[in-house]
Coordinates of C-alpha atoms and ligand atoms in Angstrom, one line a residue:
X796 CA 7.4 22.3 13.8
X797 CA 6.9 25.2 11.4
X798 CA 3.3 26.1 10.6
X799 CA 1.9 24.7 7.4
X800 CA 1.9 27.2 4.5
X801 CA -1.2 27.4 2.3
X802 CA -1.6 25.4 -0.9
X803 CA -1.4 28.6 -3.0
X804 CA 1.8 29.8 -1.3
X805 CA 3.5 26.4 -1.8
X806 CA 2.3 26.0 -5.3
X807 CA 4.3 29.2 -6.0
X808 CA 7.4 28.6 -3.9
X809 CA 7.9 24.9 -3.4
X810 CA 10.4 22.7 -5.0
X811 CA 11.8 19.4 -3.8
X812 CA 15.3 20.7 -2.8
X813 CA 13.4 22.8 -0.3
X814 CA 12.1 19.6 1.3
X815 CA 15.5 18.0 1.2
X816 CA 17.0 21.1 2.9
X817 CA 14.5 20.8 5.7
X818 CA 16.0 17.3 6.4
X819 CA 19.5 18.7 6.2
X820 CA 20.2 16.7 3.1
X821 CA 23.0 17.6 0.7
X822 CA 23.2 16.2 -2.8
X823 CA 25.4 13.1 -2.8
X824 CA 25.5 12.9 1.0
X825 CA 24.7 9.6 2.8
X826 CA 20.9 9.1 3.1
X827 CA 19.4 6.3 5.1
X828 CA 15.7 6.1 5.8
X829 CA 16.4 4.0 8.9
X830 CA 18.6 6.7 10.4
X831 CA 16.3 9.5 9.5
X832 CA 13.3 7.8 11.1
X833 CA 15.1 7.1 14.4
X834 CA 18.6 8.5 15.1
X835 CA 17.9 11.9 13.6
X836 CA 14.7 12.2 15.7
X837 CA 16.7 11.4 18.8
X838 CA 19.4 13.9 17.8
X839 CA 16.6 16.5 17.7
X840 CA 16.0 15.8 21.4
X841 CA 12.9 13.6 21.1
X842 CA 14.6 10.4 22.3
X843 CA 12.0 9.9 25.1
X844 CA 9.0 10.7 23.0
X845 CA 6.7 7.8 22.1
X846 CA 7.3 6.6 18.6
X847 CA 5.0 3.5 18.6
X848 CA 2.1 2.7 20.7
X849 CA 1.1 -0.8 19.7
X850 CA -2.0 -2.8 20.6
X851 CA -3.3 -6.1 19.3
X852 CA -6.7 -7.8 19.1
X853 CA -6.1 -9.6 22.5
X854 CA -5.6 -6.3 24.3
X855 CA -1.9 -6.6 24.6
X856 CA 0.0 -3.4 24.3
X857 CA 3.6 -2.1 24.1
X858 CA 5.1 1.3 23.8
X859 CA 8.4 2.2 22.2
X860 CA 10.2 5.6 22.4
X861 CA 12.2 7.0 19.5
X862 CA 15.3 5.9 21.4
X863 CA 13.9 2.3 21.7
X864 CA 13.2 2.3 17.9
X865 CA 16.7 3.6 17.3
X866 CA 18.4 1.0 19.5
X867 CA 16.2 -1.9 18.5
X868 CA 16.6 -1.2 14.8
X869 CA 20.4 -1.1 15.4
X870 CA 20.0 -4.4 17.1
X871 CA 18.0 -5.9 14.3
X872 CA 20.5 -4.7 11.7
X873 CA 23.4 -6.0 13.6
X874 CA 21.8 -9.4 14.1
X875 CA 21.0 -9.9 10.4
X876 CA 24.5 -8.8 9.5
X877 CA 26.1 -11.2 12.1
X878 CA 24.1 -14.0 10.5
X879 CA 25.5 -13.3 7.1
X880 CA 22.8 -11.1 5.5
X881 CA 24.5 -8.4 3.4
X882 CA 23.8 -5.0 1.8
X883 CA 21.7 -5.3 -1.3
X884 CA 20.1 -8.6 -0.2
X885 CA 16.3 -8.7 -0.4
X886 CA 14.9 -9.3 3.1
X887 CA 11.2 -10.1 3.2
X888 CA 9.1 -9.0 6.2
X889 CA 6.2 -11.5 6.3
X890 CA 4.6 -10.5 9.6
X891 CA 1.4 -9.3 11.0
X892 CA 1.4 -5.8 12.4
X893 CA 3.7 -6.6 15.2
X894 CA 6.3 -4.1 16.5
X895 CA 9.1 -6.2 15.0
X896 CA 7.7 -5.4 11.5
X897 CA 8.0 -1.6 12.0
X898 CA 11.3 -1.7 13.8
X899 CA 12.8 -4.4 11.6
X900 CA 11.8 -2.5 8.5
X901 CA 14.2 0.3 9.7
X902 CA 16.8 -2.2 10.7
X903 CA 16.9 -3.8 7.2
X904 CA 17.3 -0.4 5.7
X905 CA 20.0 0.6 8.1
X906 CA 22.2 -2.3 7.1
X907 CA 21.7 -1.4 3.4
X908 CA 19.6 -4.4 2.5
X909 CA 16.4 -4.1 0.5
X910 CA 13.2 -4.6 2.5
X911 CA 10.4 -6.5 0.8
X912 CA 7.2 -6.3 2.9
X913 CA 4.6 -8.8 2.1
X914 CA 1.0 -9.0 3.3
X915 CA 1.0 -11.8 5.9
X916 CA -2.5 -13.0 4.7
X917 CA -0.9 -14.0 1.4
X918 CA -1.3 -17.7 0.6
X919 CA 1.3 -20.1 -0.7
X920 CA 1.4 -19.1 -4.4
X921 CA 1.3 -15.3 -3.8
X922 CA 4.2 -15.6 -1.3
X923 CA 6.2 -17.9 -3.5
X924 CA 5.8 -15.9 -6.7
X925 CA 7.1 -12.7 -5.0
X926 CA 10.0 -14.4 -3.2
X927 CA 11.0 -16.1 -6.4
X928 CA 10.9 -13.0 -8.5
X929 CA 13.0 -11.0 -6.0
X930 CA 15.4 -13.8 -5.4
X931 CA 14.8 -13.1 -1.7
X932 CA 17.7 -14.2 0.5
X933 CA 16.1 -13.8 4.0
X934 CA 12.6 -13.7 5.4
X935 CA 11.5 -12.5 8.8
X936 CA 8.3 -14.1 10.0
X937 CA 6.4 -15.4 13.0
X938 CA 5.2 -18.8 14.1
X939 CA 1.7 -18.5 12.7
X940 CA 3.1 -18.0 9.1
X941 CA 6.0 -20.5 9.3
X942 CA 4.0 -23.2 7.6
X943 CA 3.6 -21.1 4.5
X944 CA 7.3 -20.0 4.6
X945 CA 8.4 -23.6 4.9
X946 CA 6.3 -24.7 1.9
X947 CA 7.6 -21.8 -0.2
X948 CA 11.2 -22.6 0.8
X949 CA 11.0 -26.1 -0.6
X950 CA 11.2 -24.6 -4.1
X951 CA 13.4 -21.6 -3.3
X952 CA 17.0 -22.7 -2.9
X953 CA 18.1 -19.0 -2.7
X954 CA 16.0 -18.3 0.4
X955 CA 18.9 -19.0 2.8
X956 CA 17.6 -17.4 6.0
X957 CA 14.4 -17.8 7.9
X958 CA 14.2 -15.6 11.0
X959 CA 11.3 -16.1 13.4
X960 CA 10.4 -13.4 15.9
X961 CA 8.4 -15.4 18.4
X962 CA 8.7 -18.8 20.0
X963 CA 8.3 -21.8 17.7
X964 CA 9.6 -25.2 17.3
X965 CA 12.3 -24.4 14.8
X966 CA 13.8 -26.7 12.2
X967 CA 17.3 -26.8 11.0
X968 CA 18.2 -23.6 9.2
X969 CA 15.6 -21.5 11.0
X970 CA 16.8 -18.9 13.4
X971 CA 15.1 -17.3 16.3
X972 CA 15.2 -13.5 16.3
X973 CA 14.2 -12.5 19.8
X974 CA 14.5 -8.7 19.4
X975 CA 13.7 -8.0 23.1
X976 CA 16.2 -10.6 24.3
X977 CA 19.2 -9.7 22.1
X978 CA 22.0 -7.5 23.5
X979 CA 21.0 -3.9 22.8
X980 CA 23.1 -2.2 20.2
X981 CA 23.4 1.4 21.3
X982 CA 25.7 2.6 18.5
X983 CA 25.5 1.5 14.9
X984 CA 27.0 2.9 11.7
X985 CA 24.4 2.6 8.9
X986 CA 25.5 1.2 5.6
X987 CA 26.6 4.2 3.5
X988 CA 23.4 4.3 1.4
X989 CA 22.8 7.4 -0.7
X990 CA 19.7 8.9 -2.4
X991 CA 19.7 6.3 -5.2
X992 CA 20.4 3.2 -3.2
X993 CA 17.4 0.7 -3.4
X994 CA 15.3 0.7 -0.2
X995 CA 11.9 -0.9 -0.4
X996 CA 10.6 -3.4 -2.9
X997 CA 6.8 -3.4 -3.0
X998 CA 4.9 -5.9 -5.2
X999 CA 2.0 -4.5 -7.1
X1000 CA -0.4 -6.0 -9.7
X1001 CA -0.8 -5.1 -13.3
X1002 CA -3.1 -6.6 -16.0
X1003 CA -0.4 -8.8 -17.6
X1004 CA 2.0 -11.1 -16.0
X1005 CA 2.6 -11.8 -12.3
X1006 CA 2.9 -8.9 -9.8
X1007 CA 5.8 -6.6 -10.3
X1008 CA 8.3 -5.4 -7.8
X1009 CA 8.3 -1.6 -7.6
X1010 CA 11.8 -0.6 -6.7
X1011 CA 12.0 2.4 -4.4
X1012 CA 15.2 4.2 -3.3
X1013 CA 16.2 6.0 -0.1
X1014 CA 15.5 9.4 -1.7
X1015 CA 11.8 8.6 -1.4
X1016 CA 12.2 9.9 2.1
X1017 CA 12.1 13.5 0.8
X1018 CA 8.6 13.1 -0.7
X1019 CA 7.3 11.0 2.1
X1020 CA 8.5 13.3 4.8
X1021 CA 7.0 16.5 3.3
X1022 CA 3.7 15.1 2.1
X1023 CA 3.1 13.5 5.5
X1024 CA 3.9 16.8 7.2
X1025 CA 1.7 18.9 5.0
X1026 CA -1.1 16.7 3.6
X1027 CA -1.6 14.7 6.8
X1028 CA -1.0 18.0 8.6
X1029 CA 1.3 16.3 11.2
X1030 CA 2.3 18.4 14.2
X1031 CA 4.5 17.9 17.2
X1032 CA 1.8 16.6 19.6
X1033 CA -0.2 14.5 17.2
X1034 CA -1.0 10.9 17.7
X1035 CA -1.4 9.5 14.3
X1036 CA -3.1 6.3 13.1
X1037 CA -2.7 4.8 9.7
X1038 CA -5.1 1.9 9.0
X1039 CA -2.9 0.3 6.3
X1040 CA -0.8 -2.8 6.6
X1041 CA 2.9 -2.3 5.7
X1042 CA 2.4 -5.1 3.2
X1043 CA 1.0 -2.4 1.0
X1044 CA 2.7 0.9 0.1
X1045 CA 0.4 3.1 2.3
X1046 CA 1.6 1.1 5.3
X1047 CA 5.2 1.9 4.7
X1048 CA 5.2 5.4 3.1
X1049 CA 2.7 6.7 5.6
X1050 CA 2.6 3.9 8.3
X1051 CA 6.4 4.1 9.0
X1052 CA 8.5 6.6 7.0
X1053 CA 6.2 9.6 6.8
X1054 CA 5.2 9.9 10.5
X1055 CA 8.6 8.8 12.0
X1056 CA 10.7 11.0 9.8
X1057 CA 8.5 13.8 11.2
X1058 CA 9.1 12.6 14.7
X1059 CA 5.4 12.0 15.2
X1060 CA 3.9 9.4 17.6
X1061 CA 2.0 6.7 15.9
X1062 CA -0.5 4.2 17.3
X1063 CA -0.9 0.8 15.7
X1064 CA -3.8 -1.6 16.1
X1065 CA -3.0 -5.2 15.0
X1066 CA -6.6 -6.3 14.5
X1067 CA -9.1 -6.7 11.8
X1068 CA -12.0 -4.3 11.2
X1069 CA -14.5 -3.8 14.1
X1070 CA -16.2 -0.5 14.3
X1071 CA -16.7 -0.5 18.0
X1072 CA -13.1 -1.5 18.7
X1073 CA -11.8 1.1 16.2
X1074 CA -13.7 4.0 17.9
X1075 CA -12.6 2.7 21.3
X1076 CA -9.0 2.7 20.1
X1077 CA -9.3 6.3 18.8
X1078 CA -10.7 7.4 22.1
X1079 CA -8.2 5.5 24.2
X1080 CA -5.2 6.6 22.2
X1081 CA -6.4 10.1 21.7
X1082 CA -5.8 9.8 17.9
X1083 CA -5.6 13.2 16.3
X1084 CA -4.8 12.4 12.7
X1085 CA -6.3 9.4 11.0
X1086 CA -5.4 8.1 7.5
X1087 CA -8.0 5.6 6.4
X1088 CA -9.6 4.2 3.3
X1089 CA -13.0 4.3 1.6
X1090 CA -13.8 0.7 2.3
X1091 CA -13.2 1.2 6.0
X1092 CA -15.3 4.3 5.9
X1093 CA -18.2 2.5 4.2
X1094 CA -18.0 -0.2 6.8
X1095 CA -18.2 2.4 9.5
X1096 CA -21.2 4.0 7.7
X1097 CA -23.0 0.7 7.8
X1098 CA -22.7 0.6 11.6
X1099 CA -24.4 3.9 11.9
X1100 CA -24.1 7.2 13.7
X1101 CA -25.5 5.9 17.0
X1102 CA -22.4 3.9 17.5
X1103 CA -20.1 6.9 16.8
X1104 CA -22.0 8.9 19.4
X1105 CA -21.2 6.4 22.1
X1106 CA -17.5 7.5 22.0
X1107 CA -15.7 10.7 22.7
X1108 CA -13.9 11.2 19.5
X1109 CA -13.2 14.9 20.0
X1110 CA -9.5 14.2 19.9
X1111 CA -9.7 13.8 16.1
X1112 CA -8.4 16.8 14.2
X1113 CA -7.6 15.7 10.7
X1114 CA -8.9 12.9 8.5
X1115 CA -7.6 11.6 5.2
X1116 CA -8.3 8.7 2.9
X1117 CA -6.6 6.7 0.1
X1118 CA -6.8 3.6 -2.1
X1119 CA -10.0 3.9 -4.0
X1120 CA -12.4 6.6 -5.0
X1121 CA -13.8 8.3 -1.9
X1122 CA -17.4 8.8 -2.9
X1123 CA -19.1 12.1 -1.9
X1124 CA -21.5 10.2 0.3
X1125 CA -18.6 9.0 2.5
X1126 CA -17.3 12.6 2.8
X1127 CA -20.7 13.9 3.8
X1128 CA -21.1 11.1 6.4
X1129 CA -17.7 11.9 7.8
X1130 CA -18.8 15.4 8.4
X1131 CA -21.8 14.2 10.3
X1132 CA -20.0 11.6 12.2
X1133 CA -16.8 13.4 13.2
X1134 CA -17.5 17.0 12.2
X1135 CA -14.5 16.8 9.9
X1136 CA -13.8 16.2 6.2
X1137 CA -12.1 13.1 5.0
X1138 CA -9.4 14.5 2.7
X1139 CA -9.0 12.2 -0.3
X1140 CA -5.5 11.5 -1.5
X1141 CA -4.6 9.8 -4.8
X1142 CA -1.3 8.0 -5.4
X1143 CA 0.2 4.5 -6.2
X1144 CA 2.9 2.1 -5.3
X1145 CA 4.8 3.5 -8.2
X1146 CA 4.6 7.1 -7.1
X1147 CA 5.7 6.3 -3.5
X1148 CA 4.0 9.4 -2.2
X1149 CA 0.7 11.2 -2.5
X1150 CA 0.5 13.0 -5.8
X1151 CA -3.0 14.5 -6.0
X1152 CA -4.4 15.6 -2.7
X1153 CA -7.0 17.5 -0.8
X1154 CA -4.6 19.8 0.9
X1155 CA -5.6 20.9 4.4
X1156 CA -7.2 24.3 4.2
X1157 CA -8.3 23.9 0.6
X1158 CA -12.0 23.6 0.0
X1159 CA -13.0 20.0 -0.2
X1160 CA -15.3 19.1 -3.1
X1161 CA -16.9 15.8 -2.0
X1162 CA -16.0 13.2 -4.6
X1163 CA -12.9 14.9 -5.9
X1164 CA -9.3 13.8 -5.3
X1165 CA -8.2 17.4 -5.0
X1166 CA -5.2 19.0 -6.8
X1167 CA -1.6 18.0 -7.5
X1168 CA 0.7 18.3 -4.6
X1169 CA 3.0 21.3 -4.9
X1170 CA 6.1 20.0 -6.7
X1171 CA 4.1 17.5 -8.6
X1172 CA 3.2 18.4 -12.2
X1173 CA 0.1 16.4 -13.2
X1174 CA -2.2 16.3 -16.2
X1175 CA -4.8 14.2 -17.9
X1176 CA -3.6 13.1 -21.3
X1177 CA -5.4 12.4 -24.5
X1178 CA -5.5 8.6 -24.8
X1179 CA -4.2 8.6 -28.4
X1180 CA -1.8 11.6 -28.6
X1181 CA -0.6 11.6 -25.0
X1182 CA -0.8 15.4 -25.0
X1183 CA -2.4 17.1 -22.0
X1184 CA -6.1 17.8 -22.4
X1185 CA -7.0 21.4 -22.0
X1186 CA -10.8 21.5 -21.7
X1187 CA -12.4 21.2 -18.2
X1188 CA -14.3 17.9 -17.9
X1189 CA -12.5 16.0 -20.6
X1190 CA -11.6 12.5 -19.5
X1191 CA -8.0 11.3 -20.1
X1192 CA -5.1 9.4 -18.6
X1193 CA -3.7 10.6 -15.2
X1194 CA 0.0 11.4 -15.8
X1195 CA 2.7 12.8 -13.6
X1196 CA 5.8 14.6 -15.0
X1197 CA 8.9 12.5 -14.3
X1198 CA 11.4 13.3 -11.6
X1199 CA 9.8 13.6 -8.1
X1200 CA 12.0 12.0 -5.4
X1201 CA 9.8 9.0 -4.6
X1202 CA 9.2 7.9 -8.1
X1203 CA 10.2 4.2 -8.4
X1204 CA 13.3 3.6 -10.4
X1205 CA 11.9 0.5 -12.2
X1206 CA 10.3 -2.9 -11.7
X1207 CA 12.5 -5.5 -10.4
X1208 CA 13.8 -7.7 -13.2
X1209 CA 11.6 -5.7 -15.6
X1210 CA 12.9 -2.3 -16.3
X1211 CA 11.4 -2.4 -19.8
X1212 CA 7.9 -3.0 -18.3
X1213 CA 8.3 0.2 -16.3
X1214 CA 9.8 2.3 -19.1
X1215 CA 6.8 1.5 -21.2
X1216 CA 4.7 3.5 -18.7
X1217 CA 6.6 6.6 -19.5
X1218 CA 5.6 8.6 -22.6
X1219 CA 7.1 12.0 -23.5
X1220 CA 8.4 12.4 -20.0
X1221 CA 5.0 11.6 -18.4
X1222 CA 4.6 8.7 -16.1
X1223 CA 1.2 7.2 -17.0
X1224 CA -0.6 6.1 -13.9
X1225 CA -3.1 3.7 -15.6
X1226 CA -6.1 5.6 -14.3
X1227 CA -8.6 7.9 -16.0
X1228 CA -9.8 11.2 -14.6
X1229 CA -11.0 14.7 -15.6
X1230 CA -10.1 18.1 -14.3
X1231 CA -12.7 20.7 -13.5
X1232 CA -12.3 24.4 -14.3
X1233 CA -10.9 25.1 -10.9
X1234 CA -8.2 22.5 -11.2
X1235 CA -9.8 19.7 -9.1
X1236 CA -9.3 16.1 -10.3
X1237 CA -12.2 13.7 -10.5
X1238 CA -11.4 10.0 -10.8
X1239 CA -13.2 8.0 -13.5
X1240 CA -11.8 4.5 -13.3
X1241 CA -8.8 2.4 -14.1
X1242 CA -7.5 2.2 -17.6
X1243 CA -6.7 -1.5 -17.4
X1244 CA -8.2 -4.8 -16.1
X1245 CA -6.7 -4.6 -12.6
X1246 CA -9.3 -5.1 -9.9
X1247 CA -9.4 -2.8 -6.9
X1248 CA -11.0 -4.6 -4.0
X1249 CA -11.2 -2.7 -0.8
X1250 CA -8.3 -0.5 -1.9
X1251 CA -6.1 -3.5 -2.8
X1252 CA -5.1 -4.2 -6.3
X1253 CA -5.3 -7.7 -7.6
X1254 CA -4.2 -8.7 -11.0
X1255 CA -6.4 -10.8 -13.2
X1256 CA -3.4 -12.8 -14.5
X1257 CA -2.4 -14.0 -11.1
X1258 CA -6.0 -15.2 -10.4
X1259 CA -6.4 -16.8 -13.8
X1260 CA -3.1 -18.6 -13.4
X1261 CA -4.2 -20.0 -10.1
X1262 CA -7.6 -21.0 -11.5
X1263 CA -6.0 -22.9 -14.2
X1264 CA -4.2 -25.1 -11.7
X1265 CA -7.6 -26.5 -10.7
X1266 CA -8.2 -29.8 -12.6
X1267 CA -11.8 -28.8 -13.7
X1268 CA -10.8 -25.4 -15.2
X1269 CA -10.2 -25.2 -18.9
X1270 CA -10.1 -21.4 -19.3
X1271 CA -10.9 -18.4 -17.1
X1272 CA -11.2 -14.7 -16.9
X1273 CA -11.1 -12.7 -13.7
X1274 CA -12.9 -9.3 -13.7
X1275 CA -14.2 -6.8 -11.3
X1276 CA -17.8 -6.8 -10.2
X1277 CA -19.3 -3.9 -8.3
X1278 CA -19.7 -4.2 -4.6
X1279 CA -21.3 -1.8 -2.1
X1280 CA -18.6 -2.0 0.5
X1281 CA -15.4 -3.0 -1.3
X1282 CA -16.2 -1.0 -4.4
X1283 CA -15.1 -4.0 -6.5
X1284 CA -14.7 -7.7 -5.8
X1285 CA -13.4 -10.5 -8.0
X1286 CA -15.7 -12.4 -10.2
X1287 CA -14.4 -15.3 -12.3
X1288 CA -15.8 -16.7 -15.5
X1289 CA -14.8 -20.2 -16.0
X1290 CA -15.1 -22.8 -18.8
X1291 CA -14.9 -26.4 -17.6
X1292 CA -12.9 -29.3 -19.0
X1293 CA -14.8 -32.2 -20.5
X1294 CA -16.2 -34.4 -17.8
X1295 CA -16.9 -31.6 -15.3
X1296 CA -20.3 -30.2 -14.6
X1297 CA -21.1 -26.8 -13.1
X1298 CA -22.3 -27.0 -9.5
X1299 CA -22.4 -25.0 -6.3
X1300 CA -20.0 -27.4 -4.7
X1301 CA -17.5 -27.0 -7.5
X1302 CA -17.8 -23.2 -7.3
X1303 CA -17.1 -23.2 -3.5
X1304 CA -14.2 -25.6 -4.0
X1305 CA -12.6 -23.4 -6.6
X1306 CA -13.1 -20.3 -4.5
X1307 CA -11.4 -22.0 -1.6
X1308 CA -8.5 -23.1 -3.7
X1309 CA -7.9 -19.4 -4.7
X1310 CA -8.2 -18.2 -1.1
X1311 CA -5.5 -20.6 0.0
X1312 CA -3.2 -20.1 -2.9
X1313 CA -3.5 -16.4 -3.2
X1314 CA -5.5 -14.6 -0.4
X1315 CA -9.0 -13.8 0.7
X1316 CA -8.8 -10.6 -1.4
X1317 CA -8.1 -12.4 -4.6
X1318 CA -10.8 -15.1 -4.0
X1319 CA -13.6 -14.7 -6.5
X1320 CA -16.9 -13.9 -4.7
X1321 CA -18.7 -15.4 -7.6
X1322 CA -17.8 -17.9 -10.2
X1323 CA -19.9 -18.1 -13.4
X1324 CA -19.5 -21.2 -15.5
X1325 CA -19.9 -20.4 -19.1
X1326 CA -19.6 -22.3 -22.4
X1327 CA -17.0 -20.0 -24.0
X1328 CA -15.1 -16.8 -23.1
X1329 CA -15.3 -13.8 -25.4
X1330 CA -12.1 -13.6 -27.5
X1331 CA -10.4 -11.6 -30.2
X1332 CA -9.7 -13.2 -33.5
X1333 CA -6.2 -13.7 -32.3
X1334 CA -7.5 -15.7 -29.3
X1335 CA -7.0 -13.1 -26.5
X1336 CA -9.6 -13.2 -23.9
X1337 CA -11.5 -9.8 -23.8
X1338 CA -12.2 -9.2 -20.1
X1339 CA -13.6 -5.7 -20.8
X1340 CA -16.8 -7.3 -22.2
X1341 CA -17.4 -9.4 -19.1
X1342 CA -16.6 -6.4 -16.9
X1343 CA -18.9 -4.1 -18.7
X1344 CA -21.6 -6.7 -18.3
X1345 CA -21.1 -6.8 -14.5
X1346 CA -21.2 -3.0 -14.3
X1347 CA -24.2 -2.7 -16.7
X1348 CA -22.0 -0.5 -19.0
X1349 CA -22.0 -0.4 -22.8
X1350 CA -19.9 -3.2 -24.2
X1351 CA -18.1 -1.0 -26.8
X1352 CA -16.5 -2.1 -30.0
X1353 CA -16.8 -5.9 -30.5
X1354 CA -16.0 -6.0 -34.2
X1355 CA -12.8 -7.9 -33.8
X1356 CA -14.4 -10.6 -31.6
X1357 CA -14.4 -14.2 -32.6
X1358 CA -17.2 -15.7 -30.6
X1359 CA -19.8 -13.0 -29.9
Ligands
LIG2689 O1 -6.5 3.0 -9.3 C1 -5.9 3.9 -8.4 C2 -6.4 3.5 -7.0 O2 -5.4 2.6 -6.5 C3 -4.3 2.5 -7.4 C4 -3.0 2.4 -6.8 O3 -3.0 1.2 -6.0 P1 -1.7 0.9 -5.2 O4 -0.5 0.9 -6.1 O5 -1.9 -0.5 -4.5 O6 -1.5 2.0 -4.1 C5 -2.6 2.2 -3.2 C6 -2.3 3.2 -2.2 C7 -1.6 4.4 -2.6 C8 -4.4 3.7 -8.3 O7 -3.8 3.6 -9.5 N1 -6.4 4.7 -6.1 C9 -5.5 5.1 -5.1 N2 -6.0 6.2 -4.5 C10 -7.1 6.5 -5.1 C11 -7.4 5.6 -6.1 N3 -8.5 5.6 -6.9 C12 -9.3 6.7 -6.7 N4 -9.1 7.6 -5.7 C13 -8.1 7.6 -4.9 N5 -7.9 8.5 -4.0

C-alpha cells in the first residue's frame, strides 16, 4: 500500500477521479461493490489473507480468508437467484453480527439486488415500517428473530422470501440458507451493475414522518475506499475493528466496504458492551486500528484506567470515533488510557462517507470534528440566507457541496423529501457548527428534533406514533433529555385520555410497549404525564420548548404559542 500523503498535500492535489483511478475504475465501466471487496482483493494476490476474524459472546470463533469471502458471497448470490430473487429486489438482512451478514451483504450486491440492512434489535413496528416502505421482497434472518419476521409478514404480502441461516423449525414458505452446507460456487459473474446502480438502502430518522430509506449507489465505493484508507489509516498488516452494527451506516461503510475494499483484515465481536471483554478482544486479536463511538468511550471511561492497565493494548496504533460529539474529556482520557488520540469523524447516513475528519497527522484539537476531507467542500451556512458564513466562530448549518461519490441519490419513495435538503447546490446536513480561524469544525447540535441516543438517531414521530397506539395515551411528544453516557436519551411527555390516571405502573407499561414495538433505543427512559402539550396556534406540538426545559436552555420565542 502506498504511504498516506499529508492533509495539506491532498487538499491541494486530490480529486475523486484520482480515488477511482486507484481502484482501476473507468467511467461507465461495470462497478460492483461485492466484486471489489472480494474478487479484486484475491486478484491482487491476497486470497489467503484473513478477511474476517469473527467471535461471539459465547467464545465461538470462525475465520474467513478473502477467497472464502469471494466464494461464499458467490454462493449466497447464486442461492438467492436460484430461488427467484432478482436484480433490483430489496433484500433485507435482519441478523445479528454473524458471518452470514457480512458475506451475504456482498452476495446480495453481487447479484444486483439492493441490500437493506436492519438492526436486529428492532421490534415489530420498526421492522414492519421499514419493510413496508421498501416493498422488500426477501429477508435473511436467523432463528432468534424469526418470530418478529413472521409477525411482520402477516401484513406484508410482498415479502415473498424468508431465508433462515441457522437451524429452526421452518414453516411453509421459509427457506433454510445453510451457507456452509451449500455447494461452493467458485466462479460467478456479477450482475452488470454500474456506478449509479442502487446498492444499499439504509433507514434513517428525521423529525417528520416515519424513517426514510437513504438510497446509496455502487459508486459510494470510491469514497468509502479512500476515506477508510486515509482517515482510518489502514495499512497492509492492520487488524481493524469497527464497533458498529451493519444495521447502521457506519457498520456497512466502514464495517464492510471500507476495510475489505482495501484488502484489510477485520475482526468482529458479536457481543454487547463489556469493557473487560473488549480489551481482551483487542489484545487477543492484536487490533491495530479501532473505529469506535463516544458512548462506548464514555462507558470505558466509567470502568477506569486500572482495568485498561490489566491488558497489553500496545497493538493499538490508530483510534477514531463517530456518531455523536466526541467531547474533549474523552479525547484526553484516550490519551491517558491508550497513549493515542481518538480521531473524531463527522458524517451521516446520507453522506455515505466521512466528510469532516481529524486526518491522521493533523493536530487534534480535543472537542473538534476536524476539517473537511480532501475532495469535500464544506461550509457552515447562514440559517436564513443559506450563504456560507465567513467569520470564525459564527454558528450556522453544516453543508456539503453536492457531488461526492457516496452522496445518496434520494430517499426511497420520497425524492422530494431529499431534494428539499439541497439549497443552492449545498446539501444541508441538519446539524449546526462553527469553524474556527484555522478551519477546524466545532459541533453545536442538531438543527431538528431528532434524538441522538448513543450515536443512534431516533425520530420523534416514530416514537409518538407508537405511543398513540397505547389505549391510555391521548397525545405525546418525544424529545431528547441529556444523559451522561448516551449523550441523549428519549423522554416522552404524555397527556392521558379521560379515565386514566398517571402512575408509575402506567409509565413502566408504556415504556415496555415502546421497547417491544420499536427498540430499547427508542424506549423513553422517562415519561412525564402532563395536562397539555405546548402547541402553536395552528395546533402543532412544539417539542423545542420541552427539549429546552430538559437541557436547562432558554425557551426562545413563544409568541405564537396557544397554551403557554
Ligand atoms: O447529528 C450528527 C451526528 O449523527 C448524525 C448522523 O447520524 P446517522 O445518519 O445515523 O449516521 C451516524 C454515523 C455516521 C449527524 O447528522 N453525528 C455523527 N457524527 C458526529 C455527529 N455529531 C457530532 N460529532 C460527530 N462526529
